[in-house]
Amino acid sequence: MENEQDQVEPGRSSTTTWNIYRYNGTEILPQEDTIATETPLTIKVDGEEFATLVHTPTDTVDLVTGFLASEGLIRFVDQIESLTLEEERGFAHVKLRHLHQLSKQMVSKRFIGSCCGKSRQFYFHNDARTAKTVSTKLQITIQQCFHLMNLMQEQSADFRATGGLHNAALCTANELLLSRSDIGRHNALDKIYGHALRQRISVRDKVIAFSGRVSSEVVLKVAKIGVGILLSKSAPTDLALRLAQDLGITVVGFIRRDQLTVYTHPQRITECR
């Protein structure tokens, strides 16, 4: 992939400062506060506008790469001929090798299909093409669930400063390999996906630790990445769990302090066997 700019252009940051007035229970005082940065990014593919994302302007090359893979336009990073950022203007210019026109046309098309033949679900057409059943023999313990969530949170300095960012991390059973943050929980996962593709990091027998609610879209993204265990400190939806059950993904939610809930494919959590 040629013409790739730095992932964080000079002056681009996930946070900024804002002059505020804060009431402390007895008086109101002027202070500076740290605020999460939010900016639009329009992705142009082969000169045509493809999508506009609202994102945190860090790790943008990872984000664009992961988003294109998640939408089914690419499977491998070598399919990107060039990717150039104009973040001050809010553009990412992508040139692809051998783009299939059907992939672009079907991004917003709805498709009603059967997920593994078990339950009828609503997909975007490209979701039905790219979300595959995950197969992994990895097993982890309850204590490893807590450990990985703690590692993700320790890497989340910007979240602690702002309270306004979502975090995602790609992990082995014992350690954190990489973490990404964004105002959009889907964007954080796309950044993970994009970095893994660009650096050719194997996702086989890996875990994703995640700060946000587990929606059906989150489960679909995890399936596209190819990871079989998803850990979250928050709650799932029923459609997310039905998809996770069908797609072979273990969902563990409400991982807080010394409690957690295993929702799907419990055989991968050793104490559940």
JSON list of C-alpha atoms in Angstrom, two decimals, residues 24-147:
[
{"chain": "A", "resi": 24, "resn": "ASN", "atom": "CA", "xyz": [-18.44, 21.10, 43.58]},
{"chain": "A", "resi": 25, "resn": "GLY", "atom": "CA", "xyz": [-21.42, 21.04, 45.94]},
{"chain": "A", "resi": 26, "resn": "THR", "atom": "CA", "xyz": [-20.73, 24.37, 47.59]},
{"chain": "A", "resi": 27, "resn": "GLU", "atom": "CA", "xyz": [-19.54, 26.73, 44.85]},
{"chain": "A", "resi": 28, "resn": "ILE", "atom": "CA", "xyz": [-19.03, 26.98, 41.11]},
{"chain": "A", "resi": 29, "resn": "LEU", "atom": "CA", "xyz": [-15.48, 27.46, 39.89]},
{"chain": "A", "resi": 30, "resn": "PRO", "atom": "CA", "xyz": [-13.88, 28.09, 36.47]},
{"chain": "A", "resi": 31, "resn": "GLN", "atom": "CA", "xyz": [-11.69, 25.19, 35.34]},
{"chain": "A", "resi": 32, "resn": "GLU", "atom": "CA", "xyz": [-10.26, 23.46, 32.29]},
{"chain": "A", "resi": 33, "resn": "ASP", "atom": "CA", "xyz": [-11.77, 20.11, 31.31]},
{"chain": "A", "resi": 34, "resn": "THR", "atom": "CA", "xyz": [-10.56, 17.39, 28.94]},
{"chain": "A", "resi": 35, "resn": "ILE", "atom": "CA", "xyz": [-13.07, 16.59, 26.18]},
{"chain": "A", "resi": 36, "resn": "ALA", "atom": "CA", "xyz": [-13.12, 13.80, 23.59]},
{"chain": "A", "resi": 37, "resn": "THR", "atom": "CA", "xyz": [-12.50, 14.97, 20.02]},
{"chain": "A", "resi": 38, "resn": "GLU", "atom": "CA", "xyz": [-15.13, 14.29, 17.36]},
{"chain": "A", "resi": 39, "resn": "THR", "atom": "CA", "xyz": [-14.75, 14.94, 13.64]},
{"chain": "A", "resi": 40, "resn": "PRO", "atom": "CA", "xyz": [-16.29, 13.67, 10.37]},
{"chain": "A", "resi": 41, "resn": "LEU", "atom": "CA", "xyz": [-14.28, 11.63, 7.86]},
{"chain": "A", "resi": 42, "resn": "THR", "atom": "CA", "xyz": [-15.54, 11.06, 4.33]},
{"chain": "A", "resi": 43, "resn": "ILE", "atom": "CA", "xyz": [-14.05, 7.99, 2.67]},
{"chain": "A", "resi": 44, "resn": "LYS", "atom": "CA", "xyz": [-13.74, 8.20, -1.10]},
{"chain": "A", "resi": 45, "resn": "VAL", "atom": "CA", "xyz": [-13.14, 4.95, -2.96]},
{"chain": "A", "resi": 46, "resn": "ASP", "atom": "CA", "xyz": [-11.76, 5.29, -6.47]},
{"chain": "A", "resi": 47, "resn": "GLY", "atom": "CA", "xyz": [-12.84, 8.93, -6.51]},
{"chain": "A", "resi": 48, "resn": "GLU", "atom": "CA", "xyz": [-16.42, 8.29, -5.43]},
{"chain": "A", "resi": 49, "resn": "GLU", "atom": "CA", "xyz": [-17.86, 9.12, -2.01]},
{"chain": "A", "resi": 50, "resn": "PHE", "atom": "CA", "xyz": [-18.41, 5.83, -0.19]},
{"chain": "A", "resi": 51, "resn": "ALA", "atom": "CA", "xyz": [-19.22, 6.68, 3.44]},
{"chain": "A", "resi": 52, "resn": "THR", "atom": "CA", "xyz": [-18.87, 9.38, 6.08]},
{"chain": "A", "resi": 53, "resn": "LEU", "atom": "CA", "xyz": [-17.87, 8.34, 9.59]},
{"chain": "A", "resi": 54, "resn": "VAL", "atom": "CA", "xyz": [-17.87, 10.45, 12.72]},
{"chain": "A", "resi": 55, "resn": "HIS", "atom": "CA", "xyz": [-14.73, 9.45, 14.57]},
{"chain": "A", "resi": 56, "resn": "THR", "atom": "CA", "xyz": [-11.91, 10.30, 16.92]},
{"chain": "A", "resi": 57, "resn": "PRO", "atom": "CA", "xyz": [-9.03, 11.42, 14.66]},
{"chain": "A", "resi": 58, "resn": "THR", "atom": "CA", "xyz": [-6.38, 8.93, 15.75]},
{"chain": "A", "resi": 59, "resn": "ASP", "atom": "CA", "xyz": [-5.26, 5.69, 14.08]},
{"chain": "A", "resi": 60, "resn": "THR", "atom": "CA", "xyz": [-7.19, 6.80, 11.03]},
{"chain": "A", "resi": 61, "resn": "VAL", "atom": "CA", "xyz": [-5.44, 4.50, 8.56]},
{"chain": "A", "resi": 62, "resn": "ASP", "atom": "CA", "xyz": [-6.36, 1.57, 10.80]},
{"chain": "A", "resi": 63, "resn": "LEU", "atom": "CA", "xyz": [-9.96, 2.82, 10.91]},
{"chain": "A", "resi": 64, "resn": "VAL", "atom": "CA", "xyz": [-10.33, 3.17, 7.15]},
{"chain": "A", "resi": 65, "resn": "THR", "atom": "CA", "xyz": [-8.69, -0.19, 6.46]},
{"chain": "A", "resi": 66, "resn": "GLY", "atom": "CA", "xyz": [-10.83, -1.98, 9.04]},
{"chain": "A", "resi": 67, "resn": "PHE", "atom": "CA", "xyz": [-14.01, -0.28, 7.85]},
{"chain": "A", "resi": 68, "resn": "LEU", "atom": "CA", "xyz": [-13.39, -1.30, 4.22]},
{"chain": "A", "resi": 69, "resn": "ALA", "atom": "CA", "xyz": [-12.75, -4.88, 5.33]},
{"chain": "A", "resi": 70, "resn": "SER", "atom": "CA", "xyz": [-15.82, -4.89, 7.56]},
{"chain": "A", "resi": 71, "resn": "GLU", "atom": "CA", "xyz": [-17.96, -3.63, 4.67]},
{"chain": "A", "resi": 72, "resn": "GLY", "atom": "CA", "xyz": [-16.66, -6.38, 2.39]},
{"chain": "A", "resi": 73, "resn": "LEU", "atom": "CA", "xyz": [-14.72, -4.20, -0.06]},
{"chain": "A", "resi": 74, "resn": "ILE", "atom": "CA", "xyz": [-11.40, -5.83, 0.83]},
{"chain": "A", "resi": 75, "resn": "ARG", "atom": "CA", "xyz": [-10.22, -9.02, 2.51]},
{"chain": "A", "resi": 76, "resn": "PHE", "atom": "CA", "xyz": [-6.49, -8.31, 2.51]},
{"chain": "A", "resi": 77, "resn": "VAL", "atom": "CA", "xyz": [-4.53, -5.09, 2.91]},
{"chain": "A", "resi": 78, "resn": "ASP", "atom": "CA", "xyz": [-2.76, -5.74, -0.42]},
{"chain": "A", "resi": 79, "resn": "GLN", "atom": "CA", "xyz": [-6.06, -4.96, -2.15]},
{"chain": "A", "resi": 80, "resn": "ILE", "atom": "CA", "xyz": [-5.52, -1.31, -1.21]},
{"chain": "A", "resi": 81, "resn": "GLU", "atom": "CA", "xyz": [-3.35, 0.31, -3.88]},
{"chain": "A", "resi": 82, "resn": "SER", "atom": "CA", "xyz": [-3.15, 3.65, -2.06]},
{"chain": "A", "resi": 83, "resn": "LEU", "atom": "CA", "xyz": [-4.66, 5.35, 0.97]},
{"chain": "A", "resi": 84, "resn": "THR", "atom": "CA", "xyz": [-4.10, 9.07, 1.48]},
{"chain": "A", "resi": 85, "resn": "LEU", "atom": "CA", "xyz": [-5.47, 11.17, 4.34]},
{"chain": "A", "resi": 86, "resn": "GLU", "atom": "CA", "xyz": [-6.56, 14.80, 4.26]},
{"chain": "A", "resi": 87, "resn": "GLU", "atom": "CA", "xyz": [-7.71, 14.88, 7.87]},
{"chain": "A", "resi": 88, "resn": "GLU", "atom": "CA", "xyz": [-7.80, 18.67, 8.10]},
{"chain": "A", "resi": 89, "resn": "ARG", "atom": "CA", "xyz": [-10.35, 18.64, 5.27]},
{"chain": "A", "resi": 90, "resn": "GLY", "atom": "CA", "xyz": [-11.97, 15.43, 6.53]},
{"chain": "A", "resi": 91, "resn": "PHE", "atom": "CA", "xyz": [-11.20, 13.08, 3.63]},
{"chain": "A", "resi": 92, "resn": "ALA", "atom": "CA", "xyz": [-9.60, 9.69, 3.13]},
{"chain": "A", "resi": 93, "resn": "HIS", "atom": "CA", "xyz": [-8.83, 8.86, -0.51]},
{"chain": "A", "resi": 94, "resn": "VAL", "atom": "CA", "xyz": [-8.63, 5.15, -1.27]},
{"chain": "A", "resi": 95, "resn": "LYS", "atom": "CA", "xyz": [-7.71, 3.45, -4.50]},
{"chain": "A", "resi": 96, "resn": "LEU", "atom": "CA", "xyz": [-8.46, -0.26, -4.63]},
{"chain": "A", "resi": 97, "resn": "ARG", "atom": "CA", "xyz": [-7.20, -3.01, -6.87]},
{"chain": "A", "resi": 98, "resn": "HIS", "atom": "CA", "xyz": [-9.94, -4.96, -8.69]},
{"chain": "A", "resi": 99, "resn": "LEU", "atom": "CA", "xyz": [-12.92, -3.50, -6.81]},
{"chain": "A", "resi": 100, "resn": "HIS", "atom": "CA", "xyz": [-16.03, -5.60, -7.28]},
{"chain": "A", "resi": 101, "resn": "GLN", "atom": "CA", "xyz": [-18.85, -3.21, -8.10]},
{"chain": "A", "resi": 102, "resn": "LEU", "atom": "CA", "xyz": [-21.36, -5.51, -6.39]},
{"chain": "A", "resi": 103, "resn": "SER", "atom": "CA", "xyz": [-19.66, -4.93, -3.03]},
{"chain": "A", "resi": 104, "resn": "LYS", "atom": "CA", "xyz": [-20.15, -1.17, -3.27]},
{"chain": "A", "resi": 105, "resn": "GLN", "atom": "CA", "xyz": [-23.73, -1.50, -4.47]},
{"chain": "A", "resi": 106, "resn": "MET", "atom": "CA", "xyz": [-24.73, -3.87, -1.67]},
{"chain": "A", "resi": 107, "resn": "VAL", "atom": "CA", "xyz": [-23.36, -1.93, 1.31]},
{"chain": "A", "resi": 108, "resn": "SER", "atom": "CA", "xyz": [-26.75, -0.41, 2.19]},
{"chain": "A", "resi": 109, "resn": "LYS", "atom": "CA", "xyz": [-28.96, -3.18, 0.80]},
{"chain": "A", "resi": 110, "resn": "ARG", "atom": "CA", "xyz": [-30.98, -5.21, 3.25]},
{"chain": "A", "resi": 111, "resn": "PHE", "atom": "CA", "xyz": [-30.86, -8.98, 3.09]},
{"chain": "A", "resi": 112, "resn": "ILE", "atom": "CA", "xyz": [-33.11, -11.38, 4.98]},
{"chain": "A", "resi": 113, "resn": "GLY", "atom": "CA", "xyz": [-31.38, -14.67, 5.47]},
{"chain": "A", "resi": 114, "resn": "SER", "atom": "CA", "xyz": [-30.81, -17.62, 7.73]},
{"chain": "A", "resi": 115, "resn": "CYS", "atom": "CA", "xyz": [-27.78, -17.50, 9.99]},
{"chain": "A", "resi": 116, "resn": "CYS", "atom": "CA", "xyz": [-26.34, -21.03, 9.95]},
{"chain": "A", "resi": 117, "resn": "GLY", "atom": "CA", "xyz": [-29.86, -22.26, 9.30]},
{"chain": "A", "resi": 118, "resn": "LYS", "atom": "CA", "xyz": [-30.98, -21.79, 12.89]},
{"chain": "A", "resi": 119, "resn": "SER", "atom": "CA", "xyz": [-32.77, -18.48, 13.19]},
{"chain": "A", "resi": 120, "resn": "ARG", "atom": "CA", "xyz": [-33.88, -15.90, 10.66]},
{"chain": "A", "resi": 121, "resn": "GLN", "atom": "CA", "xyz": [-32.04, -12.61, 11.06]},
{"chain": "A", "resi": 122, "resn": "PHE", "atom": "CA", "xyz": [-31.91, -9.24, 9.35]},
{"chain": "A", "resi": 123, "resn": "TYR", "atom": "CA", "xyz": [-28.54, -8.43, 7.80]},
{"chain": "A", "resi": 124, "resn": "PHE", "atom": "CA", "xyz": [-27.07, -5.87, 5.52]},
{"chain": "A", "resi": 125, "resn": "HIS", "atom": "CA", "xyz": [-26.23, -7.79, 2.36]},
{"chain": "A", "resi": 126, "resn": "ASN", "atom": "CA", "xyz": [-22.48, -7.43, 2.89]},
{"chain": "A", "resi": 127, "resn": "ASP", "atom": "CA", "xyz": [-22.87, -8.69, 6.47]},
{"chain": "A", "resi": 128, "resn": "ALA", "atom": "CA", "xyz": [-24.33, -11.91, 5.12]},
{"chain": "A", "resi": 129, "resn": "ARG", "atom": "CA", "xyz": [-21.32, -12.25, 2.81]},
{"chain": "A", "resi": 130, "resn": "THR", "atom": "CA", "xyz": [-18.57, -11.40, 5.31]},
{"chain": "A", "resi": 131, "resn": "ALA", "atom": "CA", "xyz": [-19.74, -12.49, 8.79]},
{"chain": "A", "resi": 132, "resn": "LYS", "atom": "CA", "xyz": [-18.57, -16.07, 9.09]},
{"chain": "A", "resi": 133, "resn": "THR", "atom": "CA", "xyz": [-18.97, -18.67, 11.82]},
{"chain": "A", "resi": 134, "resn": "VAL", "atom": "CA", "xyz": [-15.93, -18.52, 14.11]},
{"chain": "A", "resi": 135, "resn": "SER", "atom": "CA", "xyz": [-14.09, -21.69, 15.08]},
{"chain": "A", "resi": 136, "resn": "THR", "atom": "CA", "xyz": [-11.59, -21.57, 17.95]},
{"chain": "A", "resi": 137, "resn": "LYS", "atom": "CA", "xyz": [-10.33, -24.08, 20.49]},
{"chain": "A", "resi": 138, "resn": "LEU", "atom": "CA", "xyz": [-9.20, -21.34, 22.86]},
{"chain": "A", "resi": 139, "resn": "GLN", "atom": "CA", "xyz": [-10.39, -21.60, 26.45]},
{"chain": "A", "resi": 140, "resn": "ILE", "atom": "CA", "xyz": [-9.88, -19.03, 29.19]},
{"chain": "A", "resi": 141, "resn": "THR", "atom": "CA", "xyz": [-10.61, -18.88, 32.89]},
{"chain": "A", "resi": 142, "resn": "ILE", "atom": "CA", "xyz": [-12.83, -16.45, 34.75]},
{"chain": "A", "resi": 143, "resn": "GLN", "atom": "CA", "xyz": [-9.73, -14.87, 36.28]},
{"chain": "A", "resi": 144, "resn": "GLN", "atom": "CA", "xyz": [-8.29, -14.34, 32.81]},
{"chain": "A", "resi": 145, "resn": "CYS", "atom": "CA", "xyz": [-11.52, -12.53, 31.85]},
{"chain": "A", "resi": 146, "resn": "PHE", "atom": "CA", "xyz": [-11.02, -10.12, 34.73]},
{"chain": "A", "resi": 147, "resn": "HIS", "atom": "CA", "xyz": [-7.31, -9.75, 33.96]}
]
